């Protein structure tokens, strides 16, 4: 994050190890970091002038001097030596020599075979971006790692259709007759729509030439004459395959991008979904003949996932209308679950509803037909009757659930269902003639249906793909030979393509099209100059980090892709600190306690059968004498989350040692965190004589919401509360959390013989304070902002991180890596930008100095207790005393 000015901007401190004191020696809104002590000077990097440069100051304090004056590249990793400071800038090493005051670039030549940059063959099943199935399922199509492949159902070999190491092909689909592949490729420098023969013959045809923004997947019309696509300019368009002419269907400015669009059976209508500011989706049908759109669903209910019946009878879709309530376990509160239902709208007035009452009748004799004669009937679907379309909608005989992935065949409707949150989706088929659904297969993450409606291509966990019959309870034995999907990767060519793709993703997905004032093409050229020196995938990530940093924004992350990684074997941990003892054994200096029944806080040495106390000795692990190793953890290598046999004694001797069967853990972070919470709570209890409660929130995601209820409930009756937001890692937007913290009793309930009870019972009427620091991040920024806005109490500590631009997902890179772009930004009610790259400032500034923390003190907590006790001295909110029950009723 270049040019950062938030609450986590670093300053320099000096710690006196003899006196056990610390002192802050710089105090600037910019970043000061990477100190190097040379002689009596401290050198460090700082972006006080908005590019990191080398600065220096006397160690005893005094004037700060700027040493270098780079403007294109940052000064990174300064490292001090006896007579100079070495640093990196622009991919080169430089040295500054204080004696002469000169700075020069070092000329270094290192022989290297650049092994990670050599071409190699890789299996690409892990990098499949899209797939499709041939009309009769003879072959399947994959876009994987930037290339197009077809794979036979049974016989033959995989075929690479594209072979473009310098370009990337994505979003591939087969034409209805299976002869042509439509796809997006950046071969021209921007993603354009291309067509090519599905057998790989001939040369591809470039169908569009106006690419300047990210496009979403093209969708074929059933007659193969049109391709619909949407883009990040919030447009929906289609292109005529024959002429290449493009028609704009719609452009939006509210809600989310248009990403769902499907063609009607007669190729005349295009169904798509738009959303309003409240997130309610609505389905529209665009008539390509009349050149206008028609509403297919009401504006009142969220709708999505449109799918046309291939015989032109129905438009299927999902809609949230079944607001099932489920009550939670802790308080009288509830959520709405399984809200979606499946619907079918008759496309014409003469089409019978998809669901109707049934009555068994005597069949007509063979050769006779009951009703109109179908001989000579034109089976081509008729045009849609838009008038009354919404009123011709019925719900299918399927209960409320979590549905998606709708595809229709003549037999009925295929749909995915998530049985529970986080569970793998199941694929179901609703049969029209039977009026019911049943499971096709479980664990289907995505799927495709052949044009003839007879075959399914099912994607399952572990990069497994199965060709199966389109029927209930289908056979899943037809697994494709995914190992045949192999590609010769030229890393340098792929890295160059991914570099441009990453740059383009940031350009097209960042919330501000002005790129925070950056000349984005110039940024591309600046760092592209370093591409020839990229020798590993980690080098490319370094370039990505530099490009992303130019955005001057939070929540832009680089996630690595296909990178060489050493094999790791997790060691087992015991939830304890061990110290070497003169006997050769190891002594338990501290044993961390856990929470019974909570796996996240499982402490291996804190159960009734495995309890160990500080001061005891570790004698052996799995029969190996502890004296045979210098490091106790050598006895626990490769034993994370496994049972081990310990011998433990209260004296350093094997004689009389007891044997414990213990299950190790792979991390002690949560146990150490729990210990820290309890120590903070004990401190607050001691300082306030038990009057003030203490709640720490580690983040605003799952852990933080769990900790809020776990810690708040037993302290809800304290006179005052300290809410500790320090080191809050963020996660969700914390509106639910602040709603709970802000609750005050609305009234009380009086029951016979019992004291009045507040309603809601999780509410707190007393004073509160919130602790913050530079590690209060993202959702941890929003929480104190809300706390102040609702007037809940003072903020105490130091300014927060200042990261309230959010992420909502964007495309990955060819090898599975990703640059996550910030897609939305915090805007205050007054129309001003707030918090981002600034942070939330405290009402009372308190710096938790390192030497005080090392001594076990906590200045922020001490100040919060002082402030709250002063508030309590003014009076403590009390529950009302109930008067005598009324008796005068006119008797």
JSON list of C-alpha atoms in Angstrom, two decimals, residues 173-362:
[
{"chain": "A", "resi": 173, "resn": "UNK", "atom": "CA", "xyz": [-18.72, -22.66, -25.12]},
{"chain": "A", "resi": 174, "resn": "UNK", "atom": "CA", "xyz": [-19.78, -24.88, -28.01]},
{"chain": "A", "resi": 175, "resn": "UNK", "atom": "CA", "xyz": [-22.30, -23.81, -30.62]},
{"chain": "A", "resi": 176, "resn": "UNK", "atom": "CA", "xyz": [-25.62, -25.70, -30.55]},
{"chain": "A", "resi": 177, "resn": "UNK", "atom": "CA", "xyz": [-24.47, -27.90, -33.45]},
{"chain": "A", "resi": 178, "resn": "UNK", "atom": "CA", "xyz": [-21.11, -28.49, -31.79]},
{"chain": "A", "resi": 179, "resn": "UNK", "atom": "CA", "xyz": [-19.08, -27.33, -34.76]},
{"chain": "A", "resi": 180, "resn": "UNK", "atom": "CA", "xyz": [-17.81, -24.02, -33.41]},
{"chain": "A", "resi": 181, "resn": "UNK", "atom": "CA", "xyz": [-16.27, -22.78, -30.18]},
{"chain": "A", "resi": 182, "resn": "UNK", "atom": "CA", "xyz": [-16.94, -19.24, -28.98]},
{"chain": "A", "resi": 183, "resn": "UNK", "atom": "CA", "xyz": [-14.47, -17.84, -26.48]},
{"chain": "A", "resi": 184, "resn": "UNK", "atom": "CA", "xyz": [-12.69, -14.75, -25.24]},
{"chain": "A", "resi": 185, "resn": "UNK", "atom": "CA", "xyz": [-9.00, -14.23, -25.97]},
{"chain": "A", "resi": 186, "resn": "UNK", "atom": "CA", "xyz": [-6.55, -11.43, -25.23]},
{"chain": "A", "resi": 187, "resn": "UNK", "atom": "CA", "xyz": [-4.37, -12.29, -28.23]},
{"chain": "A", "resi": 188, "resn": "UNK", "atom": "CA", "xyz": [-4.86, -8.72, -29.51]},
{"chain": "A", "resi": 189, "resn": "UNK", "atom": "CA", "xyz": [-3.97, -7.16, -26.16]},
{"chain": "A", "resi": 190, "resn": "UNK", "atom": "CA", "xyz": [-7.58, -6.90, -24.93]},
{"chain": "A", "resi": 191, "resn": "UNK", "atom": "CA", "xyz": [-10.20, -9.60, -24.55]},
{"chain": "A", "resi": 192, "resn": "UNK", "atom": "CA", "xyz": [-12.18, -10.00, -27.78]},
{"chain": "A", "resi": 193, "resn": "UNK", "atom": "CA", "xyz": [-14.77, -12.54, -28.86]},
{"chain": "A", "resi": 194, "resn": "UNK", "atom": "CA", "xyz": [-13.43, -15.25, -31.17]},
{"chain": "A", "resi": 195, "resn": "UNK", "atom": "CA", "xyz": [-14.83, -18.24, -33.05]},
{"chain": "A", "resi": 196, "resn": "UNK", "atom": "CA", "xyz": [-12.96, -21.33, -34.15]},
{"chain": "A", "resi": 197, "resn": "UNK", "atom": "CA", "xyz": [-13.71, -24.84, -35.35]},
{"chain": "A", "resi": 198, "resn": "UNK", "atom": "CA", "xyz": [-14.26, -27.32, -32.54]},
{"chain": "A", "resi": 199, "resn": "UNK", "atom": "CA", "xyz": [-11.89, -29.84, -34.16]},
{"chain": "A", "resi": 200, "resn": "UNK", "atom": "CA", "xyz": [-9.07, -27.30, -34.08]},
{"chain": "A", "resi": 201, "resn": "UNK", "atom": "CA", "xyz": [-8.85, -26.91, -37.85]},
{"chain": "A", "resi": 202, "resn": "UNK", "atom": "CA", "xyz": [-8.45, -23.60, -39.64]},
{"chain": "A", "resi": 203, "resn": "UNK", "atom": "CA", "xyz": [-7.72, -20.22, -38.14]},
{"chain": "A", "resi": 204, "resn": "UNK", "atom": "CA", "xyz": [-9.83, -18.45, -35.53]},
{"chain": "A", "resi": 205, "resn": "UNK", "atom": "CA", "xyz": [-12.17, -15.65, -36.51]},
{"chain": "A", "resi": 206, "resn": "UNK", "atom": "CA", "xyz": [-12.11, -12.46, -34.47]},
{"chain": "A", "resi": 207, "resn": "UNK", "atom": "CA", "xyz": [-15.73, -11.42, -34.03]},
{"chain": "A", "resi": 208, "resn": "UNK", "atom": "CA", "xyz": [-15.28, -8.16, -32.08]},
{"chain": "A", "resi": 209, "resn": "UNK", "atom": "CA", "xyz": [-12.62, -5.44, -32.16]},
{"chain": "A", "resi": 210, "resn": "UNK", "atom": "CA", "xyz": [-13.76, -2.92, -29.56]},
{"chain": "A", "resi": 211, "resn": "UNK", "atom": "CA", "xyz": [-12.43, -4.53, -26.38]},
{"chain": "A", "resi": 212, "resn": "UNK", "atom": "CA", "xyz": [-11.37, -2.05, -23.73]},
{"chain": "A", "resi": 213, "resn": "UNK", "atom": "CA", "xyz": [-13.02, -3.61, -20.68]},
{"chain": "A", "resi": 214, "resn": "UNK", "atom": "CA", "xyz": [-13.49, -7.04, -19.10]},
{"chain": "A", "resi": 215, "resn": "UNK", "atom": "CA", "xyz": [-16.20, -9.12, -20.75]},
{"chain": "A", "resi": 216, "resn": "UNK", "atom": "CA", "xyz": [-18.29, -11.89, -19.28]},
{"chain": "A", "resi": 217, "resn": "UNK", "atom": "CA", "xyz": [-18.92, -15.26, -20.91]},
{"chain": "A", "resi": 218, "resn": "UNK", "atom": "CA", "xyz": [-20.60, -15.33, -24.34]},
{"chain": "A", "resi": 219, "resn": "UNK", "atom": "CA", "xyz": [-23.83, -17.34, -24.62]},
{"chain": "A", "resi": 220, "resn": "UNK", "atom": "CA", "xyz": [-25.02, -18.91, -27.89]},
{"chain": "A", "resi": 221, "resn": "UNK", "atom": "CA", "xyz": [-28.55, -18.51, -29.17]},
{"chain": "A", "resi": 222, "resn": "UNK", "atom": "CA", "xyz": [-30.13, -21.90, -29.99]},
{"chain": "A", "resi": 223, "resn": "UNK", "atom": "CA", "xyz": [-30.02, -21.17, -33.73]},
{"chain": "A", "resi": 224, "resn": "UNK", "atom": "CA", "xyz": [-26.31, -20.39, -33.53]},
{"chain": "A", "resi": 225, "resn": "UNK", "atom": "CA", "xyz": [-26.78, -16.94, -35.07]},
{"chain": "A", "resi": 226, "resn": "UNK", "atom": "CA", "xyz": [-26.13, -14.72, -32.05]},
{"chain": "A", "resi": 227, "resn": "UNK", "atom": "CA", "xyz": [-23.84, -14.52, -29.04]},
{"chain": "A", "resi": 228, "resn": "UNK", "atom": "CA", "xyz": [-24.84, -12.53, -25.97]},
{"chain": "A", "resi": 229, "resn": "UNK", "atom": "CA", "xyz": [-22.27, -11.13, -23.57]},
{"chain": "A", "resi": 230, "resn": "UNK", "atom": "CA", "xyz": [-22.01, -8.52, -20.80]},
{"chain": "A", "resi": 231, "resn": "UNK", "atom": "CA", "xyz": [-19.11, -6.39, -19.63]},
{"chain": "A", "resi": 232, "resn": "UNK", "atom": "CA", "xyz": [-17.75, -4.27, -16.79]},
{"chain": "A", "resi": 233, "resn": "UNK", "atom": "CA", "xyz": [-19.20, -1.15, -18.37]},
{"chain": "A", "resi": 234, "resn": "UNK", "atom": "CA", "xyz": [-22.47, -2.60, -17.04]},
{"chain": "A", "resi": 235, "resn": "UNK", "atom": "CA", "xyz": [-23.76, -3.33, -20.54]},
{"chain": "A", "resi": 236, "resn": "UNK", "atom": "CA", "xyz": [-25.55, -6.34, -21.98]},
{"chain": "A", "resi": 237, "resn": "UNK", "atom": "CA", "xyz": [-25.05, -6.84, -25.72]},
{"chain": "A", "resi": 238, "resn": "UNK", "atom": "CA", "xyz": [-25.26, -9.45, -28.43]},
{"chain": "A", "resi": 239, "resn": "UNK", "atom": "CA", "xyz": [-23.34, -9.82, -31.65]},
{"chain": "A", "resi": 240, "resn": "UNK", "atom": "CA", "xyz": [-24.65, -11.24, -34.91]},
{"chain": "A", "resi": 241, "resn": "UNK", "atom": "CA", "xyz": [-22.39, -14.15, -35.82]},
{"chain": "A", "resi": 242, "resn": "UNK", "atom": "CA", "xyz": [-22.80, -13.63, -39.57]},
{"chain": "A", "resi": 243, "resn": "UNK", "atom": "CA", "xyz": [-22.23, -9.89, -39.82]},
{"chain": "A", "resi": 244, "resn": "UNK", "atom": "CA", "xyz": [-20.37, -9.11, -36.62]},
{"chain": "A", "resi": 245, "resn": "UNK", "atom": "CA", "xyz": [-22.83, -6.32, -35.86]},
{"chain": "A", "resi": 246, "resn": "UNK", "atom": "CA", "xyz": [-23.30, -5.59, -32.15]},
{"chain": "A", "resi": 247, "resn": "UNK", "atom": "CA", "xyz": [-26.63, -4.66, -30.55]},
{"chain": "A", "resi": 248, "resn": "UNK", "atom": "CA", "xyz": [-26.87, -3.11, -27.10]},
{"chain": "A", "resi": 249, "resn": "UNK", "atom": "CA", "xyz": [-29.64, -4.64, -24.99]},
{"chain": "A", "resi": 250, "resn": "UNK", "atom": "CA", "xyz": [-29.32, -2.72, -21.72]},
{"chain": "A", "resi": 251, "resn": "UNK", "atom": "CA", "xyz": [-26.97, -0.71, -19.55]},
{"chain": "A", "resi": 252, "resn": "UNK", "atom": "CA", "xyz": [-27.48, -0.30, -15.82]},
{"chain": "A", "resi": 253, "resn": "UNK", "atom": "CA", "xyz": [-26.23, 2.05, -13.10]},
{"chain": "A", "resi": 254, "resn": "UNK", "atom": "CA", "xyz": [-27.70, 0.42, -9.98]},
{"chain": "A", "resi": 255, "resn": "UNK", "atom": "CA", "xyz": [-27.18, -2.89, -8.20]},
{"chain": "A", "resi": 256, "resn": "UNK", "atom": "CA", "xyz": [-24.72, -5.43, -9.57]},
{"chain": "A", "resi": 257, "resn": "UNK", "atom": "CA", "xyz": [-23.28, -6.20, -12.98]},
{"chain": "A", "resi": 258, "resn": "UNK", "atom": "CA", "xyz": [-25.38, -8.19, -15.42]},
{"chain": "A", "resi": 259, "resn": "UNK", "atom": "CA", "xyz": [-23.81, -11.64, -15.44]},
{"chain": "A", "resi": 260, "resn": "UNK", "atom": "CA", "xyz": [-26.81, -13.94, -16.04]},
{"chain": "A", "resi": 261, "resn": "UNK", "atom": "CA", "xyz": [-28.40, -14.06, -19.50]},
{"chain": "A", "resi": 262, "resn": "UNK", "atom": "CA", "xyz": [-29.98, -16.90, -21.54]},
{"chain": "A", "resi": 263, "resn": "UNK", "atom": "CA", "xyz": [-31.75, -17.23, -24.90]},
{"chain": "A", "resi": 264, "resn": "UNK", "atom": "CA", "xyz": [-35.28, -18.41, -25.54]},
{"chain": "A", "resi": 265, "resn": "UNK", "atom": "CA", "xyz": [-35.82, -21.57, -27.58]},
{"chain": "A", "resi": 266, "resn": "UNK", "atom": "CA", "xyz": [-36.68, -19.59, -30.74]},
{"chain": "A", "resi": 267, "resn": "UNK", "atom": "CA", "xyz": [-33.58, -17.36, -30.32]},
{"chain": "A", "resi": 268, "resn": "UNK", "atom": "CA", "xyz": [-35.75, -14.28, -30.36]},
{"chain": "A", "resi": 269, "resn": "UNK", "atom": "CA", "xyz": [-35.81, -13.31, -26.67]},
{"chain": "A", "resi": 270, "resn": "UNK", "atom": "CA", "xyz": [-32.92, -12.80, -24.27]},
{"chain": "A", "resi": 271, "resn": "UNK", "atom": "CA", "xyz": [-33.63, -13.20, -20.55]},
{"chain": "A", "resi": 272, "resn": "UNK", "atom": "CA", "xyz": [-31.34, -11.43, -18.09]},
{"chain": "A", "resi": 273, "resn": "UNK", "atom": "CA", "xyz": [-31.25, -10.30, -14.47]},
{"chain": "A", "resi": 274, "resn": "UNK", "atom": "CA", "xyz": [-30.78, -6.82, -13.04]},
{"chain": "A", "resi": 275, "resn": "UNK", "atom": "CA", "xyz": [-30.70, -5.86, -9.37]},
{"chain": "A", "resi": 276, "resn": "UNK", "atom": "CA", "xyz": [-31.85, -2.72, -7.61]},
{"chain": "A", "resi": 277, "resn": "UNK", "atom": "CA", "xyz": [-30.12, -0.85, -4.79]},
{"chain": "A", "resi": 278, "resn": "UNK", "atom": "CA", "xyz": [-31.67, -3.22, -2.23]},
{"chain": "A", "resi": 279, "resn": "UNK", "atom": "CA", "xyz": [-30.22, -6.25, -4.02]},
{"chain": "A", "resi": 280, "resn": "UNK", "atom": "CA", "xyz": [-33.59, -7.44, -5.35]},
{"chain": "A", "resi": 281, "resn": "UNK", "atom": "CA", "xyz": [-33.14, -9.16, -8.69]},
{"chain": "A", "resi": 282, "resn": "UNK", "atom": "CA", "xyz": [-35.64, -8.86, -11.52]},
{"chain": "A", "resi": 283, "resn": "UNK", "atom": "CA", "xyz": [-35.79, -10.86, -14.74]},
{"chain": "A", "resi": 284, "resn": "UNK", "atom": "CA", "xyz": [-36.31, -9.08, -18.04]},
{"chain": "A", "resi": 285, "resn": "UNK", "atom": "CA", "xyz": [-36.95, -10.44, -21.52]},
{"chain": "A", "resi": 286, "resn": "UNK", "atom": "CA", "xyz": [-35.50, -8.49, -24.42]},
{"chain": "A", "resi": 287, "resn": "UNK", "atom": "CA", "xyz": [-37.31, -8.97, -27.72]},
{"chain": "A", "resi": 288, "resn": "UNK", "atom": "CA", "xyz": [-34.72, -8.83, -30.51]},
{"chain": "A", "resi": 289, "resn": "UNK", "atom": "CA", "xyz": [-37.45, -8.13, -33.07]},
{"chain": "A", "resi": 290, "resn": "UNK", "atom": "CA", "xyz": [-39.36, -5.45, -31.19]},
{"chain": "A", "resi": 291, "resn": "UNK", "atom": "CA", "xyz": [-36.10, -4.06, -29.71]},
{"chain": "A", "resi": 292, "resn": "UNK", "atom": "CA", "xyz": [-37.58, -3.55, -26.26]},
{"chain": "A", "resi": 293, "resn": "UNK", "atom": "CA", "xyz": [-37.48, -5.22, -22.87]},
{"chain": "A", "resi": 294, "resn": "UNK", "atom": "CA", "xyz": [-40.39, -6.70, -20.90]},
{"chain": "A", "resi": 295, "resn": "UNK", "atom": "CA", "xyz": [-40.55, -7.51, -17.19]},
{"chain": "A", "resi": 296, "resn": "UNK", "atom": "CA", "xyz": [-40.87, -11.24, -16.56]},
{"chain": "A", "resi": 297, "resn": "UNK", "atom": "CA", "xyz": [-41.05, -11.06, -12.74]},
{"chain": "A", "resi": 298, "resn": "UNK", "atom": "CA", "xyz": [-42.45, -8.64, -10.18]},
{"chain": "A", "resi": 299, "resn": "UNK", "atom": "CA", "xyz": [-40.34, -5.89, -8.70]},
{"chain": "A", "resi": 300, "resn": "UNK", "atom": "CA", "xyz": [-41.35, -6.97, -5.17]},
{"chain": "A", "resi": 301, "resn": "UNK", "atom": "CA", "xyz": [-39.55, -10.31, -4.95]},
{"chain": "A", "resi": 302, "resn": "UNK", "atom": "CA", "xyz": [-35.93, -11.22, -5.56]},
{"chain": "A", "resi": 303, "resn": "UNK", "atom": "CA", "xyz": [-35.69, -13.39, -8.68]},
{"chain": "A", "resi": 304, "resn": "UNK", "atom": "CA", "xyz": [-32.84, -14.94, -10.64]},
{"chain": "A", "resi": 305, "resn": "UNK", "atom": "CA", "xyz": [-31.43, -17.98, -12.45]},
{"chain": "A", "resi": 306, "resn": "UNK", "atom": "CA", "xyz": [-33.65, -17.83, -15.56]},
{"chain": "A", "resi": 307, "resn": "UNK", "atom": "CA", "xyz": [-33.80, -20.91, -17.81]},
{"chain": "A", "resi": 308, "resn": "UNK", "atom": "CA", "xyz": [-35.91, -21.42, -20.93]},
{"chain": "A", "resi": 309, "resn": "UNK", "atom": "CA", "xyz": [-37.70, -24.63, -21.74]},
{"chain": "A", "resi": 310, "resn": "UNK", "atom": "CA", "xyz": [-36.18, -25.86, -25.05]},
{"chain": "A", "resi": 311, "resn": "UNK", "atom": "CA", "xyz": [-39.69, -26.48, -26.40]},
{"chain": "A", "resi": 312, "resn": "UNK", "atom": "CA", "xyz": [-40.66, -22.86, -25.89]},
{"chain": "A", "resi": 313, "resn": "UNK", "atom": "CA", "xyz": [-43.30, -23.45, -23.22]},
{"chain": "A", "resi": 314, "resn": "UNK", "atom": "CA", "xyz": [-41.87, -22.04, -20.00]},
{"chain": "A", "resi": 315, "resn": "UNK", "atom": "CA", "xyz": [-39.45, -19.63, -18.40]},
{"chain": "A", "resi": 316, "resn": "UNK", "atom": "CA", "xyz": [-38.12, -21.19, -15.21]},
{"chain": "A", "resi": 317, "resn": "UNK", "atom": "CA", "xyz": [-36.56, -19.13, -12.44]},
{"chain": "A", "resi": 318, "resn": "UNK", "atom": "CA", "xyz": [-35.90, -18.92, -8.71]},
{"chain": "A", "resi": 319, "resn": "UNK", "atom": "CA", "xyz": [-37.49, -16.35, -6.43]},
{"chain": "A", "resi": 320, "resn": "UNK", "atom": "CA", "xyz": [-37.26, -15.56, -2.72]},
{"chain": "A", "resi": 321, "resn": "UNK", "atom": "CA", "xyz": [-40.81, -15.80, -1.47]},
{"chain": "A", "resi": 322, "resn": "UNK", "atom": "CA", "xyz": [-40.79, -18.49, 1.18]},
{"chain": "A", "resi": 323, "resn": "UNK", "atom": "CA", "xyz": [-39.55, -16.59, 4.23]},
{"chain": "A", "resi": 324, "resn": "UNK", "atom": "CA", "xyz": [-39.06, -19.49, 6.61]},
{"chain": "A", "resi": 325, "resn": "UNK", "atom": "CA", "xyz": [-38.03, -18.42, 10.09]},
{"chain": "A", "resi": 326, "resn": "UNK", "atom": "CA", "xyz": [-35.55, -20.31, 12.23]},
{"chain": "A", "resi": 327, "resn": "UNK", "atom": "CA", "xyz": [-34.96, -19.32, 15.83]},
{"chain": "A", "resi": 328, "resn": "UNK", "atom": "CA", "xyz": [-31.46, -19.16, 17.22]},
{"chain": "A", "resi": 329, "resn": "UNK", "atom": "CA", "xyz": [-30.31, -20.94, 20.35]},
{"chain": "A", "resi": 330, "resn": "UNK", "atom": "CA", "xyz": [-29.14, -18.05, 22.54]},
{"chain": "A", "resi": 331, "resn": "UNK", "atom": "CA", "xyz": [-31.87, -15.41, 22.48]},
{"chain": "A", "resi": 332, "resn": "UNK", "atom": "CA", "xyz": [-35.22, -14.66, 20.94]},
{"chain": "A", "resi": 333, "resn": "UNK", "atom": "CA", "xyz": [-33.91, -13.88, 17.50]},
{"chain": "A", "resi": 334, "resn": "UNK", "atom": "CA", "xyz": [-34.33, -15.48, 14.11]},
{"chain": "A", "resi": 335, "resn": "UNK", "atom": "CA", "xyz": [-33.13, -15.63, 10.54]},
{"chain": "A", "resi": 336, "resn": "UNK", "atom": "CA", "xyz": [-34.91, -16.29, 7.27]},
{"chain": "A", "resi": 337, "resn": "UNK", "atom": "CA", "xyz": [-33.79, -19.52, 5.63]},
{"chain": "A", "resi": 338, "resn": "UNK", "atom": "CA", "xyz": [-34.67, -21.63, 2.58]},
{"chain": "A", "resi": 339, "resn": "UNK", "atom": "CA", "xyz": [-36.40, -18.60, 1.05]},
{"chain": "A", "resi": 340, "resn": "UNK", "atom": "CA", "xyz": [-36.05, -19.66, -2.58]},
{"chain": "A", "resi": 341, "resn": "UNK", "atom": "CA", "xyz": [-38.66, -21.54, -4.55]},
{"chain": "A", "resi": 342, "resn": "UNK", "atom": "CA", "xyz": [-38.75, -22.67, -8.15]},
{"chain": "A", "resi": 343, "resn": "UNK", "atom": "CA", "xyz": [-41.21, -21.10, -10.58]},
{"chain": "A", "resi": 344, "resn": "UNK", "atom": "CA", "xyz": [-42.36, -21.56, -14.15]},
{"chain": "A", "resi": 345, "resn": "UNK", "atom": "CA", "xyz": [-44.05, -18.88, -16.25]},
{"chain": "A", "resi": 346, "resn": "UNK", "atom": "CA", "xyz": [-46.03, -20.02, -19.30]},
{"chain": "A", "resi": 347, "resn": "UNK", "atom": "CA", "xyz": [-44.60, -18.12, -22.25]},
{"chain": "A", "resi": 348, "resn": "UNK", "atom": "CA", "xyz": [-47.89, -18.06, -24.14]},
{"chain": "A", "resi": 349, "resn": "UNK", "atom": "CA", "xyz": [-51.50, -17.88, -23.11]},
{"chain": "A", "resi": 350, "resn": "UNK", "atom": "CA", "xyz": [-52.24, -21.22, -24.81]},
{"chain": "A", "resi": 351, "resn": "UNK", "atom": "CA", "xyz": [-49.57, -23.08, -22.79]},
{"chain": "A", "resi": 352, "resn": "UNK", "atom": "CA", "xyz": [-50.97, -24.96, -19.83]},
{"chain": "A", "resi": 353, "resn": "UNK", "atom": "CA", "xyz": [-49.41, -24.17, -16.45]},
{"chain": "A", "resi": 354, "resn": "UNK", "atom": "CA", "xyz": [-46.41, -26.29, -15.49]},
{"chain": "A", "resi": 355, "resn": "UNK", "atom": "CA", "xyz": [-48.32, -27.30, -12.35]},
{"chain": "A", "resi": 356, "resn": "UNK", "atom": "CA", "xyz": [-52.02, -28.09, -12.47]},
{"chain": "A", "resi": 357, "resn": "UNK", "atom": "CA", "xyz": [-54.56, -30.35, -10.83]},
{"chain": "A", "resi": 358, "resn": "UNK", "atom": "CA", "xyz": [-54.56, -33.86, -12.24]},
{"chain": "A", "resi": 359, "resn": "UNK", "atom": "CA", "xyz": [-57.31, -36.44, -12.77]},
{"chain": "A", "resi": 360, "resn": "UNK", "atom": "CA", "xyz": [-56.82, -39.91, -14.20]},
{"chain": "A", "resi": 361, "resn": "UNK", "atom": "CA", "xyz": [-59.17, -40.54, -17.17]},
{"chain": "A", "resi": 362, "resn": "UNK", "atom": "CA", "xyz": [-59.86, -43.43, -19.55]}
]
